[in-house]
Coordinates of C-alpha atoms (C1' of nucleotides) in Angstrom, one line a residue:
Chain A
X75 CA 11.3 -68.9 8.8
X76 CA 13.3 -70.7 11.1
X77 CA 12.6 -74.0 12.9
X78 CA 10.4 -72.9 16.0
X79 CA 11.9 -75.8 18.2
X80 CA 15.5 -74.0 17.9
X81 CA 13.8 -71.4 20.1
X82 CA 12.3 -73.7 22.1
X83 CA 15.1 -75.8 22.9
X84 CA 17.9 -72.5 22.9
X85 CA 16.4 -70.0 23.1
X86 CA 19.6 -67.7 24.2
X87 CA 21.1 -68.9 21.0
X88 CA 18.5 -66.9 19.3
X89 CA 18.4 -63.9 21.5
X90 CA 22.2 -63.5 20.9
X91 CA 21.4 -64.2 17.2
X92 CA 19.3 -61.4 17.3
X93 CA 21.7 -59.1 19.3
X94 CA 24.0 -59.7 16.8
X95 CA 21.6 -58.6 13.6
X96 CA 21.2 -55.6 15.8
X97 CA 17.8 -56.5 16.7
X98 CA 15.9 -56.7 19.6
X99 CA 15.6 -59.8 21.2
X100 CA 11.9 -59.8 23.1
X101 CA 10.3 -61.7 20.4
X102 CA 12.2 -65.0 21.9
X103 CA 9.8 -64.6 25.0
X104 CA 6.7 -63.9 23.6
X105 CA 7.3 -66.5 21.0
X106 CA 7.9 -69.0 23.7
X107 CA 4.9 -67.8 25.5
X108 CA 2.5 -68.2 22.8
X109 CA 4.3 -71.6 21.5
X110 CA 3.2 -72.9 25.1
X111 CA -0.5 -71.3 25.0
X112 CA -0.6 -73.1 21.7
X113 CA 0.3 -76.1 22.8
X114 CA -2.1 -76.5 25.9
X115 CA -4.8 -75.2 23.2
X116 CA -4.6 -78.2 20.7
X117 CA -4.1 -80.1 23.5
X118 CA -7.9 -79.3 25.0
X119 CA -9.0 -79.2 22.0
X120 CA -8.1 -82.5 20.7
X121 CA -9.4 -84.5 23.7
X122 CA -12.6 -82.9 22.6
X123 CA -12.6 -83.5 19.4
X124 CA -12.0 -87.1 19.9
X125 CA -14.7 -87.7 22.4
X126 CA -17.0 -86.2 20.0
X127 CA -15.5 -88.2 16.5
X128 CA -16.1 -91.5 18.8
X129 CA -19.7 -90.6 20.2
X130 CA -20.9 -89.5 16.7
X131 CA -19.7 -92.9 15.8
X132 CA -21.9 -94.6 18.4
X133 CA -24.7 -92.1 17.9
X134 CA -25.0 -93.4 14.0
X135 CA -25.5 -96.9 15.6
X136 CA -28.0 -96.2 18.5
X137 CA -31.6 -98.0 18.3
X138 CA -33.1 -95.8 21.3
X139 CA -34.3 -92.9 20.0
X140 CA -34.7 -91.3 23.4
X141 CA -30.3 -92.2 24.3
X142 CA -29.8 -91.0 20.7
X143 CA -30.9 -87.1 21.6
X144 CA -29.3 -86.7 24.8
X145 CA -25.9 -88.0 23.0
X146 CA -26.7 -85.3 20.0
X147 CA -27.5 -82.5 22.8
X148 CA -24.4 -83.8 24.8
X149 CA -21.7 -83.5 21.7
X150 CA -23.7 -80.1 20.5
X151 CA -22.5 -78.1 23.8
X152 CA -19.1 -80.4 23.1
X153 CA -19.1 -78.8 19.8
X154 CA -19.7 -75.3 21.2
X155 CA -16.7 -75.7 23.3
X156 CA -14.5 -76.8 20.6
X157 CA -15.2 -74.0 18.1
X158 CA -14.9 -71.9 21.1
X159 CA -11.0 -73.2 21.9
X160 CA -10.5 -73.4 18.1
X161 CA -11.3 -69.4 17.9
X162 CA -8.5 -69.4 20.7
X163 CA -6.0 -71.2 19.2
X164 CA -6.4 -69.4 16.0
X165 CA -6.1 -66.3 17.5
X166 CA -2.8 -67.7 19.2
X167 CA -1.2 -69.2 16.1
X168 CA -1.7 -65.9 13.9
X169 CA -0.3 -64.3 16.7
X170 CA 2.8 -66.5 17.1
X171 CA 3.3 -67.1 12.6
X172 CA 3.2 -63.1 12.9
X173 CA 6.1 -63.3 15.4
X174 CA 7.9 -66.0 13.7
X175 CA 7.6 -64.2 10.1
X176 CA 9.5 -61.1 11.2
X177 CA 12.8 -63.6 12.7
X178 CA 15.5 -64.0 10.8
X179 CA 17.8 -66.6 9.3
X180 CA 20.4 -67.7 11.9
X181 CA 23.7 -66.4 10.7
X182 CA 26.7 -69.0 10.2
X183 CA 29.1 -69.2 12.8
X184 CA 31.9 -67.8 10.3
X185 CA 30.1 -64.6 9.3
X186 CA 31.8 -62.1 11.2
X187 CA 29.9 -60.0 14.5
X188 CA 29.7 -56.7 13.4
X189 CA 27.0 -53.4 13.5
X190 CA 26.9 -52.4 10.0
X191 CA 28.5 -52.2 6.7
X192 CA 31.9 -50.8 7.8
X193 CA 32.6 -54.3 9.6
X194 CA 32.7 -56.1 6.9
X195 CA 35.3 -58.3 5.9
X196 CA 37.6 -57.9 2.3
X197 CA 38.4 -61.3 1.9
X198 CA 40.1 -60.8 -1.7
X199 CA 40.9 -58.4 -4.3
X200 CA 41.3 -59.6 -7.9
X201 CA 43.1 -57.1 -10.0
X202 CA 44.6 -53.9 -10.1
X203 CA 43.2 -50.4 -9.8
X204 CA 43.6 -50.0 -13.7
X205 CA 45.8 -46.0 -14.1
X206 CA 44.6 -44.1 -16.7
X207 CA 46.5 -41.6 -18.4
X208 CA 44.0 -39.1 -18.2
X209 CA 40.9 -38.2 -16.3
X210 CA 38.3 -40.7 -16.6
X211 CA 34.9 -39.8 -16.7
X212 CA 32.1 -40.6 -14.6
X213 CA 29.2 -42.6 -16.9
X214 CA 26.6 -40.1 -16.6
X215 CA 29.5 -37.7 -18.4
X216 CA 30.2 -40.5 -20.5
X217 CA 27.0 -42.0 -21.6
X218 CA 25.0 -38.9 -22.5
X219 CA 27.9 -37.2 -24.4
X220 CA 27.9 -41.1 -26.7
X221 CA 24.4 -40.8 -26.8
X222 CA 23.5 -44.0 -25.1
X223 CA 22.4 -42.8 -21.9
X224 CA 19.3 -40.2 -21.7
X225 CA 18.4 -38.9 -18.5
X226 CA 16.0 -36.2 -19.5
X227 CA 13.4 -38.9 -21.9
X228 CA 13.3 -41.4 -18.5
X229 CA 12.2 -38.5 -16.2
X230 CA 10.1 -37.3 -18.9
X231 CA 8.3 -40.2 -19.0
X232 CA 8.4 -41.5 -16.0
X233 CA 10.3 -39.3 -13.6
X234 CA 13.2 -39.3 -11.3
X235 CA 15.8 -41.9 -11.3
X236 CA 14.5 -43.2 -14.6
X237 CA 16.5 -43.3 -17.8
X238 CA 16.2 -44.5 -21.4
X239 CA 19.5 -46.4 -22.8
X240 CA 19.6 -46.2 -26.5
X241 CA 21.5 -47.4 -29.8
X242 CA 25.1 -49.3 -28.4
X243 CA 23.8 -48.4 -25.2
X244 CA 20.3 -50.4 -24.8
X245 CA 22.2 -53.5 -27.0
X246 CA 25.3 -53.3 -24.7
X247 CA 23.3 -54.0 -21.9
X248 CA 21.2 -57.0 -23.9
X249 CA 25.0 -58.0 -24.2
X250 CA 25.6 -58.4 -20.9
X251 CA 22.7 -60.1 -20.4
X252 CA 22.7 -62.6 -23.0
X253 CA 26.7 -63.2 -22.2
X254 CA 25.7 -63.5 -18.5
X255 CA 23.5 -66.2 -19.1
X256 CA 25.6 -68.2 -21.6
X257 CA 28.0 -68.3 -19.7
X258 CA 25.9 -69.7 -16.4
X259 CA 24.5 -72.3 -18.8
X260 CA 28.0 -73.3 -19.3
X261 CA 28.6 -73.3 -15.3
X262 CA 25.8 -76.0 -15.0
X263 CA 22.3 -73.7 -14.4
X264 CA 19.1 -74.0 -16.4
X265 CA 17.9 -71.2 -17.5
X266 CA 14.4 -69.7 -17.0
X267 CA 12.3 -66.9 -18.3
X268 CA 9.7 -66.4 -15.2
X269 CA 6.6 -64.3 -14.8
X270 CA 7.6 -60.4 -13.2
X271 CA 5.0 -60.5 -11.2
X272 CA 4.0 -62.8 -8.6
X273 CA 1.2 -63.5 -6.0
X274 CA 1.9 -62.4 -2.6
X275 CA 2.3 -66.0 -1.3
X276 CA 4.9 -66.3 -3.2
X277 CA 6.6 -63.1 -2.1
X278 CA 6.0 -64.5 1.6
X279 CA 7.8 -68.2 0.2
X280 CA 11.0 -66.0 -0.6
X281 CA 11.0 -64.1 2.7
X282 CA 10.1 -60.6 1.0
X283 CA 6.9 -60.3 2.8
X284 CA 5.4 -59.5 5.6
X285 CA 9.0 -57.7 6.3
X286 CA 9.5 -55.7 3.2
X287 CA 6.1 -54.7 2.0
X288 CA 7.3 -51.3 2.0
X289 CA 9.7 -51.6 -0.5
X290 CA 7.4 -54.1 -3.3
X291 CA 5.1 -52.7 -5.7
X292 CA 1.5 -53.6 -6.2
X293 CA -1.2 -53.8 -8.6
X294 CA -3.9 -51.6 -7.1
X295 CA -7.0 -54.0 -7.7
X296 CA -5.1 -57.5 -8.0
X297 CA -2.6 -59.6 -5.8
X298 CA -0.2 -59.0 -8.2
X299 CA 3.3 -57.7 -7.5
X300 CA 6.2 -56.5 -9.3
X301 CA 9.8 -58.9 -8.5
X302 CA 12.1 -57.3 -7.3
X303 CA 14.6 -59.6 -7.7
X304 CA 14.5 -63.0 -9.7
X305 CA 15.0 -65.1 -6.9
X306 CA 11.2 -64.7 -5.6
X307 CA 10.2 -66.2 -9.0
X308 CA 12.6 -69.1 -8.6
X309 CA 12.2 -69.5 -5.2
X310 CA 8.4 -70.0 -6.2
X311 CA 9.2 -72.8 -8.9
X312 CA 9.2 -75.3 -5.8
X313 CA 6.5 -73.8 -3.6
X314 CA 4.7 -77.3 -2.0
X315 CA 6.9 -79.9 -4.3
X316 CA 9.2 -82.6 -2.9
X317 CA 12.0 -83.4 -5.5
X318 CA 14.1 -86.5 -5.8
X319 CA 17.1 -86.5 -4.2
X320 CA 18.6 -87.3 -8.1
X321 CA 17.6 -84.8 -9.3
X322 CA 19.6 -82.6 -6.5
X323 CA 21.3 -80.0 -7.0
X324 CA 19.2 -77.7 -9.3
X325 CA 21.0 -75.0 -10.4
X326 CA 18.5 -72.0 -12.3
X327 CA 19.5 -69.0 -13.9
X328 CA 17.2 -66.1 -14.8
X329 CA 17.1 -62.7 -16.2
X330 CA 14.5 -60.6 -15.2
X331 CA 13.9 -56.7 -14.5
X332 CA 13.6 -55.9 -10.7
X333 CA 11.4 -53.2 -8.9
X334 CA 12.0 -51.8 -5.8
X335 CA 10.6 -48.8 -4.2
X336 CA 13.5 -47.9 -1.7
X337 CA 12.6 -44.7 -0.3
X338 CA 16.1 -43.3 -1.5
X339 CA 17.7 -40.2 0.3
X340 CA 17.9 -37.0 -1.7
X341 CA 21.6 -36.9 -1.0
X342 CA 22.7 -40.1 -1.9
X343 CA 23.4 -42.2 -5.2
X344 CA 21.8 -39.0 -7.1
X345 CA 23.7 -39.3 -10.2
X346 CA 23.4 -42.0 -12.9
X347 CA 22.2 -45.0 -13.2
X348 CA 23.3 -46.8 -10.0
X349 CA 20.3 -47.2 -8.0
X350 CA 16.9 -47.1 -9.0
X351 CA 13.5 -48.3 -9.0
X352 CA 14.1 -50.8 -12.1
X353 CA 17.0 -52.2 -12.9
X354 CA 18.0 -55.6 -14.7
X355 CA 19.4 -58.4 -13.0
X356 CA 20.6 -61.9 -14.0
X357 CA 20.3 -64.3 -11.2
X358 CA 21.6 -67.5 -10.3
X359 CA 19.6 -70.2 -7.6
X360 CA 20.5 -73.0 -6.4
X361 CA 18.7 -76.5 -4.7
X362 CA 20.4 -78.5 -3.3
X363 CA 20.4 -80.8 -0.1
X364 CA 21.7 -79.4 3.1
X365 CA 24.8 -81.3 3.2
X366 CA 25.9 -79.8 -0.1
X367 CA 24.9 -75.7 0.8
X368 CA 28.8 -74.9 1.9
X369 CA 29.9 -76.3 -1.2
X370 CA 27.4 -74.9 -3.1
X371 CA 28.1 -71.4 -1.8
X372 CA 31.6 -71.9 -3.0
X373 CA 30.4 -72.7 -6.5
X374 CA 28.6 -70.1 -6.8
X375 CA 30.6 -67.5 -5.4
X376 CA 33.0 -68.7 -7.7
X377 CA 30.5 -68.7 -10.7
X378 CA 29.9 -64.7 -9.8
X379 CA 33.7 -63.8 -10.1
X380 CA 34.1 -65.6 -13.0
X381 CA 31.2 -63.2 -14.6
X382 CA 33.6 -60.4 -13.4
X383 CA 36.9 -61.5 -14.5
X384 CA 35.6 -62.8 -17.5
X385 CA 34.6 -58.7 -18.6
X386 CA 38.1 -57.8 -17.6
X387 CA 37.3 -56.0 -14.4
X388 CA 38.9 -55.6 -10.8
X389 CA 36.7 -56.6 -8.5
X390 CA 36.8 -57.2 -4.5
X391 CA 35.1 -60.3 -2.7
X392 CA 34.0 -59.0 0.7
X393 CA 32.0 -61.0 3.5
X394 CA 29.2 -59.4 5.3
X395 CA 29.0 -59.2 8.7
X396 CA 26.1 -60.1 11.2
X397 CA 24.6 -56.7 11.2
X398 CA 24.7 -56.4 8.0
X399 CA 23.4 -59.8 6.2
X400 CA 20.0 -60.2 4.6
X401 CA 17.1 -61.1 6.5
X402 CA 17.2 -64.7 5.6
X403 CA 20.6 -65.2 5.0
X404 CA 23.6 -66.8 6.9
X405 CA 26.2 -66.0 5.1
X406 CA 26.5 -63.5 2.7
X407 CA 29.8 -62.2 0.1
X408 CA 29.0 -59.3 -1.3
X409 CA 31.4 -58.6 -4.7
X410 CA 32.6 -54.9 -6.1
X411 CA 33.9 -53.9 -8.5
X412 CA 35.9 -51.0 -9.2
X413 CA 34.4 -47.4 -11.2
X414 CA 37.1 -45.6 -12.1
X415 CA 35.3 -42.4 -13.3
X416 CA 32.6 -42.8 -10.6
X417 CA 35.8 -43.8 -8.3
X418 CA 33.9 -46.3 -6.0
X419 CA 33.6 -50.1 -5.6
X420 CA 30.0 -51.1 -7.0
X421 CA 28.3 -54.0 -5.4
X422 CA 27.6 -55.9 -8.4
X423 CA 27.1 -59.3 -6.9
X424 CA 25.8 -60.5 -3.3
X425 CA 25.7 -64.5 -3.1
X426 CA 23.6 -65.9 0.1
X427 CA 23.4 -69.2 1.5
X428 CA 19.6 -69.2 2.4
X429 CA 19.9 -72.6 4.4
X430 CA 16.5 -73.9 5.0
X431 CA 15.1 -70.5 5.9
X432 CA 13.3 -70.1 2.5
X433 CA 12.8 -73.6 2.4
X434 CA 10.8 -73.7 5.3
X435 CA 8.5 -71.3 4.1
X436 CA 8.1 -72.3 0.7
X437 CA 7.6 -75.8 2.1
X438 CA 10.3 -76.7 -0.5
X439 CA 11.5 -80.3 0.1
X440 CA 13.3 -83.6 -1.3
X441 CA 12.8 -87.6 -1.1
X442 CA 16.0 -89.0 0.2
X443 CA 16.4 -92.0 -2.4
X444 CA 16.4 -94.5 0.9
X445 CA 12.3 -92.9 0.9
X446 CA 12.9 -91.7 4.1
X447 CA 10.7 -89.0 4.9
X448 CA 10.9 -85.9 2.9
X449 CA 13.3 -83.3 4.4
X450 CA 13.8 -79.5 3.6
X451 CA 15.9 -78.5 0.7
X452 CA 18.6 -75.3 1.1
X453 CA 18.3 -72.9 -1.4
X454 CA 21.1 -70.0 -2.1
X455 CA 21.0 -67.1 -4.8
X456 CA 23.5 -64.6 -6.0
X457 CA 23.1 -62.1 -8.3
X458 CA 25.3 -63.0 -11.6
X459 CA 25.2 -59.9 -12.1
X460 CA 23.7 -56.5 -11.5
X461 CA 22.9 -54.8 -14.2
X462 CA 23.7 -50.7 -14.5
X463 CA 26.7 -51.8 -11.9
X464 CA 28.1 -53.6 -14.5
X465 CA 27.5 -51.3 -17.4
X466 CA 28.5 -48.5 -15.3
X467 CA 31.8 -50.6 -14.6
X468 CA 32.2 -51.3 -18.4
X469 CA 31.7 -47.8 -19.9
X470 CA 34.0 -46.2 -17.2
X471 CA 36.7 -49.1 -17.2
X472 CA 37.1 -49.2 -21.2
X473 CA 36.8 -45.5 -21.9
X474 CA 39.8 -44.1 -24.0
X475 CA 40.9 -41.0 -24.0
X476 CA 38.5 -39.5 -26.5
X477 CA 35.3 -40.2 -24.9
X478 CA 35.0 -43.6 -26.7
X479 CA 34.0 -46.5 -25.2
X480 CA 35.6 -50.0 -26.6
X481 CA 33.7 -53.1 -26.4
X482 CA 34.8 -55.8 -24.3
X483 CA 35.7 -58.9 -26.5
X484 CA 33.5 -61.8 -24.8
X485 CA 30.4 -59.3 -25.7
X486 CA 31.3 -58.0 -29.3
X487 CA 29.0 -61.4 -30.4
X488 CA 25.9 -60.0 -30.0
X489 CA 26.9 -56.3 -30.5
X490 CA 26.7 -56.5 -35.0
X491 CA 30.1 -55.3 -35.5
X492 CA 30.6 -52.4 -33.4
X493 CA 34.0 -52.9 -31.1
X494 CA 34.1 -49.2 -30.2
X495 CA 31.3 -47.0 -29.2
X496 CA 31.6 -43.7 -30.1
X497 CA 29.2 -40.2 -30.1
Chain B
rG119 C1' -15.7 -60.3 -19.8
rG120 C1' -20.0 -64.3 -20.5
rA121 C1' -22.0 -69.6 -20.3
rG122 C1' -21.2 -74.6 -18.9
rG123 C1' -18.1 -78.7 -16.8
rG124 C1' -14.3 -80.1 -13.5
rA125 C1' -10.4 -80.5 -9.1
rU126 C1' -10.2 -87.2 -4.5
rG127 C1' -3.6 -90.4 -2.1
rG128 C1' 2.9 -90.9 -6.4
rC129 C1' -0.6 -91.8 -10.9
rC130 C1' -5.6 -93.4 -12.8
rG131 C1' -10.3 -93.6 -10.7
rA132 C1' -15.0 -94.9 -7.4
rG133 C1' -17.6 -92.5 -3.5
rC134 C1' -22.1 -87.6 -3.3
rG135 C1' -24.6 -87.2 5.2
rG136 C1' -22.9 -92.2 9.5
rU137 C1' -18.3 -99.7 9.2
rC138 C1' -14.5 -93.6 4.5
rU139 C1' -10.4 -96.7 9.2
rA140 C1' -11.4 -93.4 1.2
rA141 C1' -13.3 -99.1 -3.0
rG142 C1' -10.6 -100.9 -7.2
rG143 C1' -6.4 -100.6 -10.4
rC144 C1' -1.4 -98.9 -11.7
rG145 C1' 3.4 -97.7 -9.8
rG146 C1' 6.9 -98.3 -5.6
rC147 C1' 9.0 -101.0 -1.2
rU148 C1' 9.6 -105.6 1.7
rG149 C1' 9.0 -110.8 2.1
rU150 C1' 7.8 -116.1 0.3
rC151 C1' 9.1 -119.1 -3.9
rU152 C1' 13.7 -119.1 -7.5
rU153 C1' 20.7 -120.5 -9.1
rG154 C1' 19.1 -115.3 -10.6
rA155 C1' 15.1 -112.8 -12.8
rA156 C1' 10.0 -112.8 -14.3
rA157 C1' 5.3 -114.5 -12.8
rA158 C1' 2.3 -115.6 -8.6
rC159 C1' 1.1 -114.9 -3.5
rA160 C1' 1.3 -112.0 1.2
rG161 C1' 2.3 -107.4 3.7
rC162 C1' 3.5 -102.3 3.6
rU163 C1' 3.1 -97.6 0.9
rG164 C1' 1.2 -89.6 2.2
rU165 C1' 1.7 -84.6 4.8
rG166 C1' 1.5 -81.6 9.1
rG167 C1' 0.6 -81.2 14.3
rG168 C1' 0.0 -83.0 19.6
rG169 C1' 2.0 -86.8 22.7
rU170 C1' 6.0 -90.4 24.3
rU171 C1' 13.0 -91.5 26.5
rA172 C1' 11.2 -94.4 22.4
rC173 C1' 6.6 -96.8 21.1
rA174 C1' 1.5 -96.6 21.7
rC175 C1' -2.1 -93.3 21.0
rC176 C1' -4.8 -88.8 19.4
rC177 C1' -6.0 -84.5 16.0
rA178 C1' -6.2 -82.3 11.1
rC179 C1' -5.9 -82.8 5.8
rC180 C1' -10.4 -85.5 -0.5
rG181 C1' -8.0 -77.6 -4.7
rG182 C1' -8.0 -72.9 -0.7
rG183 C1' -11.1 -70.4 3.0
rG184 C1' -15.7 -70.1 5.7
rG185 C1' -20.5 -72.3 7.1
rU186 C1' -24.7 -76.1 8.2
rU187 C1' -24.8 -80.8 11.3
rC188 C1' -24.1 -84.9 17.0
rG189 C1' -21.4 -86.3 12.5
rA190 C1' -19.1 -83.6 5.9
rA191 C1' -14.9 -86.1 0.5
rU192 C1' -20.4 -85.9 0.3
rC193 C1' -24.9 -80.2 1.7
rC194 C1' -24.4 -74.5 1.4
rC195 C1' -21.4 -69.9 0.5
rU196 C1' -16.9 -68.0 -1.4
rC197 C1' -12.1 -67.8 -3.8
rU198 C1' -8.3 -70.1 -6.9
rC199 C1' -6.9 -73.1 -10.8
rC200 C1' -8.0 -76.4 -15.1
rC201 C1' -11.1 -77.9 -19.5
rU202 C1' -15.1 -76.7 -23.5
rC203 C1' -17.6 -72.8 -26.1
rC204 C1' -18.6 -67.3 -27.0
rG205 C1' -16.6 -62.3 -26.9
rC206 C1' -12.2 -59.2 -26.9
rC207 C1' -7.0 -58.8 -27.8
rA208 C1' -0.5 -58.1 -29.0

RNA sequence: GGAGGGAUGGCCGAGCGGUCUAAGGCGGCUGUCUUGAAAACAGCUGUGGGGUUACACCCACCGGGGGUUCGAAUCCCUCUCCCUCCGCCA
């Protein structure tokens, strides 16, 4: 949610804002139209209800039985017209929250303007395009012919775009995992084992809902809904608290699954394990105070290629453009890194600096330590990282020639002796 | 799943239709006193909204929502959460 006196006060600021998301930009007028209905609303209202608090006051004190009913008939058909302007005004405000729940995060002045994905901006590379002296294979080739990736059992039972990882496979990935979050720990984040399901408020604190209802699964008799990412969770942790300025930043880290329904085109992403409904991700989330957000997009951006680099692979830091950043983000790098058998750049990673936009929502907010009042935090995530991306980039980056797949040093800890995986 | 008991300000805790403008205490802040500190004393101490150049002032908030009433922390309905006991369960 953003602030609804930016509109008020600029409101072509958000109209181009909106342009430039490659939105439509009406809501700025009816927003400002209701905003002003709402306004005249408690306006009326409020004289009333203070006529009435002070004549009830009077009415508790009055001797004269005869003055005492014609004030109690007099503040009854003041009553009537309050609950009468309240209906109003509650029909305006739904109206207007609607509006405001569907407008987006206002985008930092150095993402790039762009329509879609092909405007974004490479701002790095890290790393060669590794040559291999023969053909690598693509990890569904890969995977099933090592007997750690089954396609068949995860449509059997479940269906398409489900899969069952198994032996080296299942405990490379609990590798990853546990390495991922190690090392965040050592970057400074707490980590947290959350709930994978939530209530919808909490869905609605994170920005997910009302705009991507679509795309969240439900329990069919409870408000109980599957994450699809670990940063609803964490964004929930400070739903409604007001945190010391010391104990700013917080940095959180999280592993959990993630579900999303993405109504996926038959033609696209078909093969393997890229996309799908449920897929493991380890998350990172900061708190901080708004002051520190640019720095603490830095950090973490930083923290995600360090994940990268530290399993050996070439990866590519790119910066989304305006058209193509997240509904409540305002800045946004997205990192890749490079499958040679699939031969693609996989999004592994997409770091966001929220601002207050989840914040506001959450009503998420510190105590400056002068005890000034209490003022909206900034929260940012970033995935740290994704998790059949990063197997994918692991299996078809360390593949020899033989179909074996060698385990990457920093993950051979938890992986009980075996350095090569082989059929 | 069943029965009963609860939810009040940063914390503890009173209030159970009308000086609630929420008692009292603790904590916190400011001041007086003091070389400094403690103690004592005095004052202040939330959130959101409307309004104002800024004040003033006004409205709402006693777990959430709805209702009764001229008037609700207080009465009614409903939901959520917590506690005790029973049942079930990895």
């Amino acid at each position: 949610m953003i602030d609804i006196n930016l509109i008020r006060e600029k409101p072509d600021t958000i109209r181009q804002m909106l342009l430039a998301r490659q939105m439509d930009a009406s809501p700025v007028d009816q927003v400002l139209q209701l905003d002003e209905q709402r306004r005249a609303l408690i306006q009326q209202t409020e004289v009333l209800k203070a006529e009435r608090n002070q004549v009830s006051k009077e009415i508790s004190k009055m001797k004269d039985a005869a003055a005492r009913q014609i004030s109690i008939g007099a503040m009854r058909s003041v009553g009537d017209r309050i609950a009468a302007l309240d209906e109003e005004l509650r029909r305006v405000q739904n109206q207007l929250d609607d509006l405001m729940a569907f407008i987006p995060n206002l985008p930092d002045p150095r993402t790039p303007l762009g329509k879609d994905e092909h405007d974004n901006v490479v701002i790095k590379t890290v790393g060669e395009i590794p040559r291999f002296d023969f053909e690598p294979k693509p990890h569904w080739d890969l995977g099933p012919a090592l007997g750690i990736i089954d396609f068949e059992q995860g449509v059997k039972i479940t269906g398409t775009r489900f899969y069952v990882l198994s032996g080296a496979g299942a405990r490379l990935q609990r590798a990853l995992i546990a390495w991922m979050l190690d090392l965040h720990a050592r970057q400074g984040y707490t980590e947290k084992y959350t709930p994978f399901m939530v209530k919808g408020d909490t869905l609605m604190a994170a920005g997910q809902l009302p705009k991507f209802y679509d795309n969240l699964y439900k329990d069919h008799e409870e408000d109980l809904w599957m994450v699809p990412t670990a940063e609803v969770p964490l964004t929930g942790l400070h739903i409604n608290d007001i945190l010391d300025e010391a104990s700013l930043p917080r940095y959180y880290t999280a592993y959990t699954p993630c579900f999303r329904r993405e109504k996926m085109s038959a033609g696209r992403d078909v093969r393997g394990i890229k996309r799908g409904h449920q897929f493991d991700k380890v998350e990172m989330y900061i708190f901080c105070k708004p002051e520190d957000s640019p720095a603490a997009f830095e950090k973490m951006v930083a923290d995600a290629e360090q994940t990268c680099a530290g399993l050996g692979l070439t990866y590519r830091v790119l910066q989304l453009c305006t058209g193509d950043i997240g509904f409540g983000s305002s800045i946004t790098y997205d990192i890749e890194v490079w499958a040679p058998g699939c031969g693609e750049w996989l999004e592994v990673s997409s770091v966001s600096n929220v601002t207050d936009f989840q914040a506001r929502r959450a009503n998420a907010k510190y105590r400056p330590a002068d005890g000034g009042r209490a003022r909206l935090m900034h929260t940012l995530n970033g995935s740290g990282l994704g998790m059949p991306r990063t197997l994918i980039a692991v299996l078809e980056n360390y593949q020899q020639p033989d179909g074996s797949v060698v385990v990457p040093e920093v993950l051979r800890p938890w992986m009980g002796g075996i350095d090569v995986i082989r059929p």
